[in-house]
Amino acid sequence: MARKKALHERTPPKEMARKLVRMLRPAHPDYYYLKKVFQHTRELLKVRPGKVEKRLPELLTDDELLLFYEAVWHARQPGHMVMLRLLIFTGVRNAELAGVRLKDVDLNSCQLRIEQGKGKKDRYVLFPKSFRGELAQYIGSQKEKGATHLFESNRFQPYSTRRIRQIIKQYAVEAGIEKRVYPHLFRHQIITYLTKRGIISPKLQLLSGHAEEKSLAIYRDMALSDVAGEYEEAMRAFPVR
């Protein structure tokens, strides 16, 4: 009861701010000075920042996923179809996808090398064996054009992250999907799917690149090949083919 009374009798925030202004005005504070003052104030009062609850974005349903990829298929843009399937199959980030070069694709092991991804460490991701033939055909056509990157414009420039966002938004509109659809959503989509299929956290971290410092020891005894079988099995039931 005493605690509730104390809270009730607190000086209103605006009034407290006026008192602080009168104290601080002679120091002619700038933004960075004030930032430091309040940082030290929080430390001295032992006030910890409140935890921000992270919520999973609204994912697409299986039907919406199929509608999206049907819209891509009807556009008859092979490069777009390969790009957007690779995006969801691998769960790579937008910038990572834009940076993939032809030489980064290993068709034999169905792996994609992500050079200097987030955290500045190279990693490998998997794609389904069922996708290998179509990807090989597309790579062949890109080599004939003299391309260096997997996805390039007509001017032989790698797609920008902005361009990839535009392409995704375009097909979402054509598919009649009202939810917000953007590159990182596909990453959430596949990670959620693989989790539901029973792939455990350490293996999922290896596939997605979600590696924290405390988890690095796990990877010393685990290779991507150890996860490949479970990934392949899970992808057989994935709605996008």
PDB file of C-alpha atoms in Angstrom:
ATOM      1  CA  MET A   1       0.000   0.000   0.000  1.00  0.00           C
ATOM      2  CA  ALA A   2       2.862   2.366   0.897  1.00  0.00           C
ATOM      3  CA  ARG A   3       4.492   1.721  -2.462  1.00  0.00           C
ATOM      4  CA  LYS A   4       1.276   2.546  -4.313  1.00  0.00           C
ATOM      5  CA  LYS A   5       0.960   5.763  -2.329  1.00  0.00           C
ATOM      6  CA  ALA A   6       4.536   6.727  -3.179  1.00  0.00           C
ATOM      7  CA  LEU A   7       3.882   6.162  -6.871  1.00  0.00           C
ATOM      8  CA  HIS A   8       0.713   8.215  -6.644  1.00  0.00           C
ATOM      9  CA  GLU A   9       2.598  11.097  -5.012  1.00  0.00           C
ATOM     10  CA  ARG A  10       5.355  11.259  -7.636  1.00  0.00           C
ATOM     11  CA  THR A  11       6.066  14.654  -9.147  1.00  0.00           C
ATOM     12  CA  PRO A  12       4.358  14.766 -12.566  1.00  0.00           C
ATOM     13  CA  PRO A  13       6.878  14.168 -15.410  1.00  0.00           C
ATOM     14  CA  LYS A  14       6.353  17.596 -16.973  1.00  0.00           C
ATOM     15  CA  GLU A  15       6.934  19.381 -13.681  1.00  0.00           C
ATOM     16  CA  MET A  16      10.041  17.286 -13.002  1.00  0.00           C
ATOM     17  CA  ALA A  17      11.305  18.172 -16.488  1.00  0.00           C
ATOM     18  CA  ARG A  18      10.940  21.890 -15.700  1.00  0.00           C
ATOM     19  CA  LYS A  19      13.015  21.438 -12.532  1.00  0.00           C
ATOM     20  CA  LEU A  20      15.718  19.640 -14.507  1.00  0.00           C
ATOM     21  CA  VAL A  21      15.710  22.391 -17.138  1.00  0.00           C
ATOM     22  CA  ARG A  22      16.349  25.030 -14.466  1.00  0.00           C
ATOM     23  CA  MET A  23      19.287  22.965 -13.180  1.00  0.00           C
ATOM     24  CA  LEU A  24      20.773  22.212 -16.593  1.00  0.00           C
ATOM     25  CA  ARG A  25      20.257  25.517 -18.404  1.00  0.00           C
ATOM     26  CA  PRO A  26      23.437  27.204 -17.007  1.00  0.00           C
ATOM     27  CA  ALA A  27      25.512  24.376 -18.537  1.00  0.00           C
ATOM     28  CA  HIS A  28      24.198  25.184 -22.059  1.00  0.00           C
ATOM     29  CA  PRO A  29      23.780  21.455 -22.801  1.00  0.00           C
ATOM     30  CA  ASP A  30      23.755  19.991 -26.280  1.00  0.00           C
ATOM     31  CA  TYR A  31      22.165  16.688 -27.309  1.00  0.00           C
ATOM     32  CA  TYR A  32      25.176  14.487 -26.524  1.00  0.00           C
ATOM     33  CA  TYR A  33      25.728  16.117 -23.136  1.00  0.00           C
ATOM     34  CA  LEU A  34      22.104  15.477 -22.182  1.00  0.00           C
ATOM     35  CA  LYS A  35      22.355  11.908 -23.444  1.00  0.00           C
ATOM     36  CA  LYS A  36      25.316  11.271 -21.138  1.00  0.00           C
ATOM     37  CA  VAL A  37      23.638  13.006 -18.182  1.00  0.00           C
ATOM     38  CA  PHE A  38      20.546  10.812 -18.438  1.00  0.00           C
ATOM     39  CA  GLN A  39      22.640   7.717 -19.044  1.00  0.00           C
ATOM     40  CA  HIS A  40      24.506   8.311 -15.775  1.00  0.00           C
ATOM     41  CA  THR A  41      21.236   9.215 -14.055  1.00  0.00           C
ATOM     42  CA  ARG A  42      19.735   5.848 -15.011  1.00  0.00           C
ATOM     43  CA  GLU A  43      22.866   4.059 -13.794  1.00  0.00           C
ATOM     44  CA  LEU A  44      22.904   5.871 -10.438  1.00  0.00           C
ATOM     45  CA  LEU A  45      19.194   5.211  -9.916  1.00  0.00           C
ATOM     46  CA  LYS A  46      19.712   1.609 -11.081  1.00  0.00           C
ATOM     47  CA  VAL A  47      16.930   1.935 -13.615  1.00  0.00           C
ATOM     48  CA  ARG A  48      17.085  -0.752 -16.270  1.00  0.00           C
ATOM     49  CA  PRO A  49      15.497  -0.243 -19.682  1.00  0.00           C
ATOM     50  CA  GLY A  50      12.263  -2.157 -20.110  1.00  0.00           C
ATOM     51  CA  LYS A  51      12.339  -5.192 -22.336  1.00  0.00           C
ATOM     52  CA  VAL A  52      10.790  -4.687 -25.748  1.00  0.00           C
ATOM     53  CA  GLU A  53       8.723  -7.709 -26.633  1.00  0.00           C
ATOM     54  CA  LYS A  54       9.703  -9.059 -30.026  1.00  0.00           C
ATOM     55  CA  ARG A  55       6.764 -10.264 -32.018  1.00  0.00           C
ATOM     56  CA  LEU A  56       6.862 -12.417 -35.091  1.00  0.00           C
ATOM     57  CA  PRO A  57       5.469 -10.516 -38.084  1.00  0.00           C
ATOM     58  CA  GLU A  58       2.219 -11.635 -39.652  1.00  0.00           C
ATOM     59  CA  LEU A  59       3.254 -14.534 -41.866  1.00  0.00           C
ATOM     60  CA  LEU A  60       1.629 -15.562 -45.110  1.00  0.00           C
ATOM     61  CA  THR A  61      -0.675 -18.557 -45.086  1.00  0.00           C
ATOM     62  CA  ASP A  62       0.083 -21.499 -47.379  1.00  0.00           C
ATOM     63  CA  ASP A  63      -2.656 -20.282 -49.722  1.00  0.00           C
ATOM     64  CA  GLU A  64      -1.180 -16.776 -49.809  1.00  0.00           C
ATOM     65  CA  LEU A  65       2.275 -18.187 -50.516  1.00  0.00           C
ATOM     66  CA  LEU A  66       0.890 -20.154 -53.438  1.00  0.00           C
ATOM     67  CA  LEU A  67      -0.959 -17.092 -54.743  1.00  0.00           C
ATOM     68  CA  PHE A  68       2.250 -15.066 -54.554  1.00  0.00           C
ATOM     69  CA  TYR A  69       4.330 -17.592 -56.475  1.00  0.00           C
ATOM     70  CA  GLU A  70       1.545 -18.149 -59.001  1.00  0.00           C
ATOM     71  CA  ALA A  71       1.671 -14.407 -59.735  1.00  0.00           C
ATOM     72  CA  VAL A  72       5.431 -14.705 -60.258  1.00  0.00           C
ATOM     73  CA  TRP A  73       4.981 -17.730 -62.540  1.00  0.00           C
ATOM     74  CA  HIS A  74       2.348 -15.969 -64.674  1.00  0.00           C
ATOM     75  CA  ALA A  75       4.732 -13.034 -65.212  1.00  0.00           C
ATOM     76  CA  ARG A  76       7.049 -15.357 -67.189  1.00  0.00           C
ATOM     77  CA  GLN A  77      10.176 -13.803 -65.698  1.00  0.00           C
ATOM     78  CA  PRO A  78      12.523 -16.766 -65.064  1.00  0.00           C
ATOM     79  CA  GLY A  79      15.002 -14.616 -63.155  1.00  0.00           C
ATOM     80  CA  HIS A  80      12.315 -13.385 -60.775  1.00  0.00           C
ATOM     81  CA  MET A  81      11.026 -16.887 -60.153  1.00  0.00           C
ATOM     82  CA  VAL A  82      14.498 -18.234 -59.396  1.00  0.00           C
ATOM     83  CA  MET A  83      15.314 -15.256 -57.180  1.00  0.00           C
ATOM     84  CA  LEU A  84      12.141 -15.378 -55.115  1.00  0.00           C
ATOM     85  CA  ARG A  85      12.236 -19.130 -54.664  1.00  0.00           C
ATOM     86  CA  LEU A  86      15.880 -18.970 -53.637  1.00  0.00           C
ATOM     87  CA  LEU A  87      14.967 -16.236 -51.153  1.00  0.00           C
ATOM     88  CA  ILE A  88      12.473 -18.420 -49.319  1.00  0.00           C
ATOM     89  CA  PHE A  89      14.303 -21.738 -49.736  1.00  0.00           C
ATOM     90  CA  THR A  90      17.490 -20.390 -48.143  1.00  0.00           C
ATOM     91  CA  GLY A  91      16.150 -17.729 -45.776  1.00  0.00           C
ATOM     92  CA  VAL A  92      18.962 -15.359 -46.740  1.00  0.00           C
ATOM     93  CA  ARG A  93      18.727 -11.657 -46.031  1.00  0.00           C
ATOM     94  CA  ASN A  94      17.961  -9.162 -48.791  1.00  0.00           C
ATOM     95  CA  ALA A  95      21.505  -7.765 -49.017  1.00  0.00           C
ATOM     96  CA  GLU A  96      22.967 -11.280 -48.967  1.00  0.00           C
ATOM     97  CA  LEU A  97      20.785 -12.336 -51.887  1.00  0.00           C
ATOM     98  CA  ALA A  98      21.749  -9.247 -53.886  1.00  0.00           C
ATOM     99  CA  GLY A  99      25.438 -10.051 -53.404  1.00  0.00           C
ATOM    100  CA  VAL A 100      25.375 -13.682 -54.581  1.00  0.00           C
ATOM    101  CA  ARG A 101      27.676 -14.329 -57.555  1.00  0.00           C
ATOM    102  CA  LEU A 102      27.517 -17.204 -60.007  1.00  0.00           C
ATOM    103  CA  LYS A 103      30.635 -18.737 -58.496  1.00  0.00           C
ATOM    104  CA  ASP A 104      28.965 -18.789 -55.062  1.00  0.00           C
ATOM    105  CA  VAL A 105      26.515 -21.503 -56.141  1.00  0.00           C
ATOM    106  CA  ASP A 106      27.565 -25.122 -55.577  1.00  0.00           C
ATOM    107  CA  LEU A 107      25.105 -27.241 -57.551  1.00  0.00           C
ATOM    108  CA  ASN A 108      26.692 -30.534 -56.498  1.00  0.00           C
ATOM    109  CA  SER A 109      26.118 -30.013 -52.783  1.00  0.00           C
ATOM    110  CA  CYS A 110      23.056 -27.741 -53.218  1.00  0.00           C
ATOM    111  CA  GLN A 111      24.728 -24.986 -51.242  1.00  0.00           C
ATOM    112  CA  LEU A 112      24.973 -21.247 -51.623  1.00  0.00           C
ATOM    113  CA  ARG A 113      27.950 -19.341 -50.265  1.00  0.00           C
ATOM    114  CA  ILE A 114      27.134 -16.053 -48.597  1.00  0.00           C
ATOM    115  CA  GLU A 115      30.283 -13.966 -48.634  1.00  0.00           C
ATOM    116  CA  GLN A 116      30.653 -11.497 -45.784  1.00  0.00           C
ATOM    117  CA  GLY A 117      27.077 -11.684 -44.671  1.00  0.00           C
ATOM    118  CA  LYS A 118      25.884 -10.157 -41.416  1.00  0.00           C
ATOM    119  CA  GLY A 119      28.755 -10.199 -38.928  1.00  0.00           C
ATOM    120  CA  LYS A 120      31.363 -10.250 -41.720  1.00  0.00           C
ATOM    121  CA  LYS A 121      31.764 -14.037 -41.734  1.00  0.00           C
ATOM    122  CA  ASP A 122      31.189 -16.231 -44.758  1.00  0.00           C
ATOM    123  CA  ARG A 123      28.600 -18.958 -44.399  1.00  0.00           C
ATOM    124  CA  TYR A 124      26.763 -21.538 -46.487  1.00  0.00           C
ATOM    125  CA  VAL A 125      23.040 -22.122 -46.855  1.00  0.00           C
ATOM    126  CA  LEU A 126      21.117 -24.984 -48.423  1.00  0.00           C
ATOM    127  CA  PHE A 127      18.548 -25.151 -51.199  1.00  0.00           C
ATOM    128  CA  PRO A 128      16.421 -28.217 -52.092  1.00  0.00           C
ATOM    129  CA  LYS A 129      17.704 -30.822 -54.545  1.00  0.00           C
ATOM    130  CA  SER A 130      14.446 -30.472 -56.469  1.00  0.00           C
ATOM    131  CA  PHE A 131      15.449 -26.876 -57.265  1.00  0.00           C
ATOM    132  CA  ARG A 132      18.905 -27.765 -58.585  1.00  0.00           C
ATOM    133  CA  GLY A 133      17.927 -28.384 -62.226  1.00  0.00           C
ATOM    134  CA  GLU A 134      16.079 -25.114 -62.679  1.00  0.00           C
ATOM    135  CA  LEU A 135      18.827 -23.176 -60.926  1.00  0.00           C
ATOM    136  CA  ALA A 136      21.485 -24.814 -63.126  1.00  0.00           C
ATOM    137  CA  GLN A 137      19.558 -23.837 -66.245  1.00  0.00           C
ATOM    138  CA  TYR A 138      19.256 -20.249 -65.068  1.00  0.00           C
ATOM    139  CA  ILE A 139      22.963 -20.067 -64.193  1.00  0.00           C
ATOM    140  CA  GLY A 140      23.788 -21.317 -67.685  1.00  0.00           C
ATOM    141  CA  SER A 141      21.749 -18.518 -69.252  1.00  0.00           C
ATOM    142  CA  GLN A 142      23.429 -15.947 -67.001  1.00  0.00           C
ATOM    143  CA  LYS A 143      26.877 -17.188 -67.995  1.00  0.00           C
ATOM    144  CA  GLU A 144      25.970 -16.857 -71.669  1.00  0.00           C
ATOM    145  CA  LYS A 145      25.097 -13.212 -71.038  1.00  0.00           C
ATOM    146  CA  GLY A 146      28.454 -12.635 -69.351  1.00  0.00           C
ATOM    147  CA  ALA A 147      26.929 -11.962 -65.943  1.00  0.00           C
ATOM    148  CA  THR A 148      28.961 -12.048 -62.747  1.00  0.00           C
ATOM    149  CA  HIS A 149      26.199 -11.933 -60.155  1.00  0.00           C
ATOM    150  CA  LEU A 150      23.312 -14.334 -59.995  1.00  0.00           C
ATOM    151  CA  PHE A 151      20.756 -11.551 -60.348  1.00  0.00           C
ATOM    152  CA  GLU A 152      21.605  -8.583 -62.551  1.00  0.00           C
ATOM    153  CA  SER A 153      19.810  -5.848 -64.445  1.00  0.00           C
ATOM    154  CA  ASN A 154      19.977  -5.452 -68.220  1.00  0.00           C
ATOM    155  CA  ARG A 155      22.971  -3.184 -67.616  1.00  0.00           C
ATOM    156  CA  PHE A 156      24.866  -6.015 -65.899  1.00  0.00           C
ATOM    157  CA  GLN A 157      24.542  -4.375 -62.497  1.00  0.00           C
ATOM    158  CA  PRO A 158      23.630  -6.562 -59.505  1.00  0.00           C
ATOM    159  CA  TYR A 159      20.118  -5.986 -58.231  1.00  0.00           C
ATOM    160  CA  SER A 160      19.942  -3.498 -55.394  1.00  0.00           C
ATOM    161  CA  THR A 161      18.078  -4.352 -52.212  1.00  0.00           C
ATOM    162  CA  ARG A 162      15.586  -1.662 -53.152  1.00  0.00           C
ATOM    163  CA  ARG A 163      14.923  -3.322 -56.504  1.00  0.00           C
ATOM    164  CA  ILE A 164      14.312  -6.678 -54.818  1.00  0.00           C
ATOM    165  CA  ARG A 165      11.818  -5.021 -52.460  1.00  0.00           C
ATOM    166  CA  GLN A 166      10.051  -3.443 -55.434  1.00  0.00           C
ATOM    167  CA  ILE A 167       9.780  -6.771 -57.244  1.00  0.00           C
ATOM    168  CA  ILE A 168       8.321  -8.478 -54.176  1.00  0.00           C
ATOM    169  CA  LYS A 169       5.813  -5.691 -53.600  1.00  0.00           C
ATOM    170  CA  GLN A 170       4.770  -5.827 -57.262  1.00  0.00           C
ATOM    171  CA  TYR A 171       3.924  -9.528 -57.121  1.00  0.00           C
ATOM    172  CA  ALA A 172       2.180  -9.213 -53.763  1.00  0.00           C
ATOM    173  CA  VAL A 173      -0.131  -6.600 -55.287  1.00  0.00           C
ATOM    174  CA  GLU A 174      -0.737  -8.743 -58.376  1.00  0.00           C
ATOM    175  CA  ALA A 175      -1.555 -11.706 -56.127  1.00  0.00           C
ATOM    176  CA  GLY A 176      -4.083  -9.615 -54.205  1.00  0.00           C
ATOM    177  CA  ILE A 177      -2.304 -10.085 -50.878  1.00  0.00           C
ATOM    178  CA  GLU A 178      -3.249  -7.348 -48.415  1.00  0.00           C
ATOM    179  CA  LYS A 179      -0.571  -8.173 -45.846  1.00  0.00           C
ATOM    180  CA  ARG A 180       2.751  -6.352 -45.984  1.00  0.00           C
ATOM    181  CA  VAL A 181       5.137  -8.514 -48.018  1.00  0.00           C
ATOM    182  CA  TYR A 182       8.862  -7.691 -47.968  1.00  0.00           C
ATOM    183  CA  PRO A 183      12.161  -9.623 -48.316  1.00  0.00           C
ATOM    184  CA  HIS A 184      12.768 -10.369 -44.625  1.00  0.00           C
ATOM    185  CA  LEU A 185       9.274 -11.837 -44.295  1.00  0.00           C
ATOM    186  CA  PHE A 186      10.405 -14.821 -46.378  1.00  0.00           C
ATOM    187  CA  ARG A 187      13.225 -15.413 -43.899  1.00  0.00           C
ATOM    188  CA  HIS A 188      10.725 -15.477 -41.021  1.00  0.00           C
ATOM    189  CA  GLN A 189       8.510 -17.719 -43.134  1.00  0.00           C
ATOM    190  CA  ILE A 190      11.068 -20.479 -43.756  1.00  0.00           C
ATOM    191  CA  ILE A 191      12.580 -20.368 -40.246  1.00  0.00           C
ATOM    192  CA  THR A 192       9.110 -20.735 -38.722  1.00  0.00           C
ATOM    193  CA  TYR A 193       8.314 -23.584 -41.099  1.00  0.00           C
ATOM    194  CA  LEU A 194      11.528 -25.484 -40.345  1.00  0.00           C
ATOM    195  CA  THR A 195      10.979 -24.988 -36.605  1.00  0.00           C
ATOM    196  CA  LYS A 196       7.521 -26.517 -36.885  1.00  0.00           C
ATOM    197  CA  ARG A 197       9.023 -29.428 -38.814  1.00  0.00           C
ATOM    198  CA  GLY A 198      11.164 -30.220 -35.797  1.00  0.00           C
ATOM    199  CA  ILE A 199      14.599 -28.892 -36.756  1.00  0.00           C
ATOM    200  CA  ILE A 200      16.210 -28.022 -33.428  1.00  0.00           C
ATOM    201  CA  SER A 201      17.622 -24.615 -32.556  1.00  0.00           C
ATOM    202  CA  PRO A 202      21.394 -25.240 -33.031  1.00  0.00           C
ATOM    203  CA  LYS A 203      20.804 -26.727 -36.482  1.00  0.00           C
ATOM    204  CA  LEU A 204      18.419 -23.918 -37.341  1.00  0.00           C
ATOM    205  CA  GLN A 205      21.066 -21.373 -36.338  1.00  0.00           C
ATOM    206  CA  LEU A 206      23.496 -23.063 -38.691  1.00  0.00           C
ATOM    207  CA  LEU A 207      21.013 -22.893 -41.570  1.00  0.00           C
ATOM    208  CA  SER A 208      19.917 -19.322 -40.980  1.00  0.00           C
ATOM    209  CA  GLY A 209      23.142 -17.677 -39.803  1.00  0.00           C
ATOM    210  CA  HIS A 210      21.554 -16.734 -36.466  1.00  0.00           C
ATOM    211  CA  ALA A 211      24.749 -17.364 -34.511  1.00  0.00           C
ATOM    212  CA  GLU A 212      25.377 -15.671 -31.177  1.00  0.00           C
ATOM    213  CA  GLU A 213      28.773 -15.673 -29.484  1.00  0.00           C
ATOM    214  CA  LYS A 214      27.628 -18.135 -26.815  1.00  0.00           C
ATOM    215  CA  SER A 215      26.466 -20.557 -29.515  1.00  0.00           C
ATOM    216  CA  LEU A 216      29.683 -20.669 -31.532  1.00  0.00           C
ATOM    217  CA  ALA A 217      31.035 -23.720 -29.684  1.00  0.00           C
ATOM    218  CA  ILE A 218      28.158 -25.778 -31.047  1.00  0.00           C
ATOM    219  CA  TYR A 219      29.304 -25.273 -34.619  1.00  0.00           C
ATOM    220  CA  ARG A 220      32.742 -26.762 -34.038  1.00  0.00           C
ATOM    221  CA  ASP A 221      31.174 -30.214 -33.913  1.00  0.00           C
ATOM    222  CA  MET A 222      28.488 -29.640 -36.500  1.00  0.00           C
ATOM    223  CA  ALA A 223      28.809 -29.279 -40.263  1.00  0.00           C
ATOM    224  CA  LEU A 224      26.132 -28.139 -42.696  1.00  0.00           C
ATOM    225  CA  SER A 225      26.099 -31.653 -44.149  1.00  0.00           C
ATOM    226  CA  ASP A 226      24.766 -32.898 -40.797  1.00  0.00           C
ATOM    227  CA  VAL A 227      21.664 -30.759 -41.263  1.00  0.00           C
ATOM    228  CA  ALA A 228      21.173 -31.367 -44.988  1.00  0.00           C
ATOM    229  CA  GLY A 229      19.131 -34.554 -44.568  1.00  0.00           C
ATOM    230  CA  GLU A 230      16.629 -32.999 -42.174  1.00  0.00           C
ATOM    231  CA  TYR A 231      16.380 -29.871 -44.307  1.00  0.00           C
ATOM    232  CA  GLU A 232      15.733 -31.919 -47.462  1.00  0.00           C
ATOM    233  CA  GLU A 233      13.081 -33.993 -45.713  1.00  0.00           C
ATOM    234  CA  ALA A 234      11.327 -30.888 -44.388  1.00  0.00           C
ATOM    235  CA  MET A 235      11.350 -29.131 -47.764  1.00  0.00           C
ATOM    236  CA  ARG A 236       9.506 -32.012 -49.435  1.00  0.00           C
ATOM    237  CA  ALA A 237       6.341 -30.867 -47.711  1.00  0.00           C
ATOM    238  CA  PHE A 238       6.925 -27.131 -48.279  1.00  0.00           C
ATOM    239  CA  PRO A 239       4.047 -25.531 -50.241  1.00  0.00           C
ATOM    240  CA  VAL A 240       6.368 -23.671 -52.634  1.00  0.00           C
ATOM    241  CA  ARG A 241       8.007 -25.942 -55.218  1.00  0.00           C
TER     242      ARG A 241
END
